[in-house]
PDB file of C-alpha atoms in Angstrom:
ATOM      1  CA  MET A   1      77.574  39.833 176.880  1.00 47.00           C
ATOM      2  CA  ASN A   2      80.842  40.663 178.455  1.00 59.00           C
ATOM      3  CA  ASP A   3      80.747  43.479 181.025  1.00 55.00           C
ATOM      4  CA  GLN A   4      84.323  44.499 180.367  1.00 66.00           C
ATOM      5  CA  ALA A   5      84.841  47.705 178.388  1.00 68.00           C
ATOM      6  CA  LEU A   6      87.308  47.591 175.539  1.00 70.00           C
ATOM      7  CA  SER A   7      90.052  50.152 175.438  1.00 83.00           C
ATOM      8  CA  GLU A   8      90.280  52.356 172.358  1.00 83.00           C
ATOM      9  CA  THR A   9      93.564  50.820 171.235  1.00 84.00           C
ATOM     10  CA  ALA A  10      92.186  47.301 171.601  1.00 81.00           C
ATOM     11  CA  LEU A  11      89.121  48.265 169.567  1.00 80.00           C
ATOM     12  CA  GLN A  12      91.202  49.807 166.785  1.00 82.00           C
ATOM     13  CA  ALA A  13      93.503  46.792 166.699  1.00 79.00           C
ATOM     14  CA  ALA A  14      90.520  44.464 166.422  1.00 76.00           C
ATOM     15  CA  LEU A  15      89.007  46.496 163.579  1.00 78.00           C
ATOM     16  CA  ARG A  16      92.237  46.477 161.555  1.00 76.00           C
ATOM     17  CA  GLY A  17      92.307  42.723 161.508  1.00 69.00           C
ATOM     18  CA  ILE A  18      88.856  42.290 159.944  1.00 69.00           C
ATOM     19  CA  ARG A  19      89.269  40.408 156.685  1.00 69.00           C
ATOM     20  CA  LEU A  20      87.344  37.803 154.839  1.00 63.00           C
ATOM     21  CA  PRO A  21      88.690  34.326 155.355  1.00 66.00           C
ATOM     22  CA  ALA A  22      90.607  32.846 152.432  1.00 64.00           C
ATOM     23  CA  GLU A  23      87.857  30.260 151.990  1.00 69.00           C
ATOM     24  CA  ALA A  24      85.149  32.935 151.564  1.00 69.00           C
ATOM     25  CA  ALA A  25      83.350  33.218 148.233  1.00 72.00           C
ATOM     26  CA  GLY A  26      85.656  34.938 145.802  1.00 74.00           C
ATOM     27  CA  GLY A  27      88.551  35.141 148.211  1.00 73.00           C
ATOM     28  CA  VAL A  28      91.557  37.016 146.834  1.00 78.00           C
ATOM     29  CA  TRP A  29      89.895  37.461 143.452  1.00 82.00           C
ATOM     30  CA  ALA A  30      86.933  39.263 145.023  1.00 81.00           C
ATOM     31  CA  GLU A  31      89.244  41.650 146.855  1.00 82.00           C
ATOM     32  CA  LEU A  32      91.240  42.252 143.678  1.00 89.00           C
ATOM     33  CA  ALA A  33      88.061  42.935 141.676  1.00 90.00           C
ATOM     34  CA  ALA A  34      86.842  45.361 144.342  1.00 89.00           C
ATOM     35  CA  ALA A  35      90.174  47.198 144.326  1.00 92.00           C
ATOM     36  CA  ILE A  36      90.126  47.467 140.524  1.00 96.00           C
ATOM     37  CA  ALA A  37      86.528  48.738 140.572  1.00 95.00           C
ATOM     38  CA  LEU A  38      87.369  51.387 143.158  1.00 95.00           C
ATOM     39  CA  ALA A  39      90.448  52.471 141.200  1.00 96.00           C
ATOM     40  CA  ALA A  40      88.423  52.719 137.979  1.00 97.00           C
ATOM     41  CA  ALA A  41      85.723  54.774 139.691  1.00 97.00           C
ATOM     42  CA  LEU A  42      88.331  57.115 141.143  1.00 97.00           C
ATOM     43  CA  ALA A  43      90.033  57.476 137.752  1.00 97.00           C
ATOM     44  CA  LEU A  44      86.699  58.302 136.134  1.00 97.00           C
ATOM     45  CA  VAL A  45      85.932  60.980 138.716  1.00 97.00           C
ATOM     46  CA  VAL A  46      89.384  62.520 138.317  1.00 96.00           C
ATOM     47  CA  ALA A  47      89.078  62.471 134.509  1.00 95.00           C
ATOM     48  CA  LEU A  48      85.675  64.172 134.651  1.00 95.00           C
ATOM     49  CA  LEU A  49      87.008  66.843 136.992  1.00 95.00           C
ATOM     50  CA  LEU A  50      90.082  67.534 134.861  1.00 94.00           C
ATOM     51  CA  ARG A  51      88.345  67.441 131.469  1.00 92.00           C
ATOM     52  CA  PRO A  52      87.325  71.139 131.388  1.00 90.00           C
ATOM     53  CA  PHE A  53      90.891  72.166 132.160  1.00 90.00           C
ATOM     54  CA  LEU A  54      92.581  69.904 129.623  1.00 89.00           C
ATOM     55  CA  THR A  55      90.374  70.415 126.550  1.00 87.00           C
ATOM     56  CA  ARG A  56      90.647  73.370 124.258  1.00 86.00           C
ATOM     57  CA  PRO A  57      87.458  74.782 122.774  1.00 85.00           C
ATOM     58  CA  ALA A  58      87.192  74.330 119.029  1.00 81.00           C
ATOM     59  CA  PRO A  59      87.835  77.563 117.164  1.00 83.00           C
ATOM     60  CA  LYS A  60      84.692  79.112 115.760  1.00 79.00           C
ATOM     61  CA  PRO A  61      84.757  79.650 112.012  1.00 82.00           C
ATOM     62  CA  ASP A  62      84.783  83.266 110.965  1.00 86.00           C
ATOM     63  CA  LEU A  63      81.916  84.854 109.068  1.00 87.00           C
ATOM     64  CA  SER A  64      83.448  84.403 105.609  1.00 88.00           C
ATOM     65  CA  GLN A  65      83.885  80.665 106.229  1.00 89.00           C
ATOM     66  CA  GLN A  66      80.275  80.397 107.384  1.00 90.00           C
ATOM     67  CA  ILE A  67      79.069  82.232 104.266  1.00 90.00           C
ATOM     68  CA  ASP A  68      81.153  79.965 102.007  1.00 90.00           C
ATOM     69  CA  ALA A  69      79.815  76.864 103.777  1.00 90.00           C
ATOM     70  CA  LEU A  70      76.284  77.826 102.706  1.00 90.00           C
ATOM     71  CA  ALA A  71      77.199  78.029  98.992  1.00 89.00           C
ATOM     72  CA  PRO A  72      76.535  74.365  98.026  1.00 91.00           C
ATOM     73  CA  LEU A  73      73.082  74.333  99.656  1.00 91.00           C
ATOM     74  CA  PRO A  74      69.824  74.869  97.756  1.00 91.00           C
ATOM     75  CA  GLU A  75      68.628  78.463  97.535  1.00 89.00           C
ATOM     76  CA  ALA A  76      65.887  78.117 100.176  1.00 87.00           C
ATOM     77  CA  GLU A  77      68.346  76.660 102.703  1.00 92.00           C
ATOM     78  CA  GLN A  78      70.925  79.315 101.817  1.00 92.00           C
ATOM     79  CA  ARG A  79      68.325  81.990 102.509  1.00 90.00           C
ATOM     80  CA  ILE A  80      67.589  80.499 105.948  1.00 91.00           C
ATOM     81  CA  GLY A  81      71.307  80.262 106.725  1.00 92.00           C
ATOM     82  CA  PHE A  82      71.952  83.853 105.632  1.00 92.00           C
ATOM     83  CA  LEU A  83      69.018  85.086 107.722  1.00 91.00           C
ATOM     84  CA  THR A  84      70.351  83.209 110.753  1.00 92.00           C
ATOM     85  CA  LEU A  85      73.777  84.798 110.305  1.00 92.00           C
ATOM     86  CA  LEU A  86      72.197  88.222 109.802  1.00 91.00           C
ATOM     87  CA  LYS A  87      70.311  87.795 113.064  1.00 91.00           C
ATOM     88  CA  ARG A  88      73.665  87.504 114.845  1.00 90.00           C
ATOM     89  CA  HIS A  89      75.743  90.006 112.854  1.00 88.00           C
ATOM     90  CA  ASP A  90      73.297  92.659 111.628  1.00 88.00           C
ATOM     91  CA  PRO A  91      69.997  92.601 113.533  1.00 90.00           C
ATOM     92  CA  ASP A  92      69.092  96.116 112.324  1.00 91.00           C
ATOM     93  CA  TYR A  93      69.130  95.048 108.671  1.00 89.00           C
ATOM     94  CA  LEU A  94      67.091  91.978 109.538  1.00 88.00           C
ATOM     95  CA  ALA A  95      64.522  94.168 111.311  1.00 89.00           C
ATOM     96  CA  SER A  96      64.260  96.385 108.222  1.00 88.00           C
ATOM     97  CA  ILE A  97      63.384  93.429 105.956  1.00 87.00           C
ATOM     98  CA  ARG A  98      61.235  91.586 108.508  1.00 86.00           C
ATOM     99  CA  GLU A  99      57.916  92.501 106.839  1.00 84.00           C
ATOM    100  CA  ALA A 100      59.102  91.156 103.489  1.00 81.00           C
ATOM    101  CA  LEU A 101      60.035  87.845 105.092  1.00 82.00           C
ATOM    102  CA  TYR A 102      56.457  86.988 105.946  1.00 82.00           C
ATOM    103  CA  ARG A 103      54.911  87.782 102.570  1.00 80.00           C
ATOM    104  CA  PRO A 104      54.763  84.780 100.245  1.00 76.00           C
ATOM    105  CA  ASP A 105      55.605  86.715  97.055  1.00 79.00           C
ATOM    106  CA  THR A 106      58.494  88.850  98.375  1.00 78.00           C
ATOM    107  CA  ALA A 107      61.165  86.442  99.568  1.00 77.00           C
ATOM    108  CA  PRO A 108      64.513  88.234  99.889  1.00 83.00           C
ATOM    109  CA  ASP A 109      67.095  87.456  97.243  1.00 86.00           C
ATOM    110  CA  THR A 110      70.014  85.324  98.434  1.00 88.00           C
ATOM    111  CA  ALA A 111      72.501  87.578  96.607  1.00 89.00           C
ATOM    112  CA  THR A 112      71.188  90.593  98.539  1.00 89.00           C
ATOM    113  CA  LEU A 113      71.403  88.732 101.827  1.00 89.00           C
ATOM    114  CA  ARG A 114      74.924  87.544 101.012  1.00 90.00           C
ATOM    115  CA  ALA A 115      75.996  91.106 100.157  1.00 90.00           C
ATOM    116  CA  ALA A 116      74.548  92.362 103.453  1.00 89.00           C
ATOM    117  CA  LEU A 117      76.560  89.740 105.309  1.00 88.00           C
ATOM    118  CA  GLU A 118      79.774  90.377 103.394  1.00 89.00           C
ATOM    119  CA  ARG A 119      79.740  93.977 104.617  1.00 87.00           C
ATOM    120  CA  HIS A 120      80.569  92.565 108.047  1.00 82.00           C
ATOM    121  CA  VAL A 121      83.486  90.398 106.947  1.00 75.00           C
TER     122      VAL A 121
END
């Protein structure tokens, strides 16, 4: 070991000159690939950070569109869809018919459920 202390400027100058020799495995192509990989990673991070600011939320369909979207479904699925919408838009009405929902012979009529929903349109 050398007993001489390096000055700070000499140390910084020596560190700046550290490079792989041209004959090293990969050479210029390895450095180019590393630079491209770092740039891609940085671009990905920036894109992920900016995404919430640059995207617009999709508009939610209004209640009449949601009711019309249930029309082509079978009656049992319509009933479930109407009950789900009633849970959001008229929970008091849903609470009033809750007992009838759990009886096997008294399923609510889809026309009645649709009419209850259309009062909120």
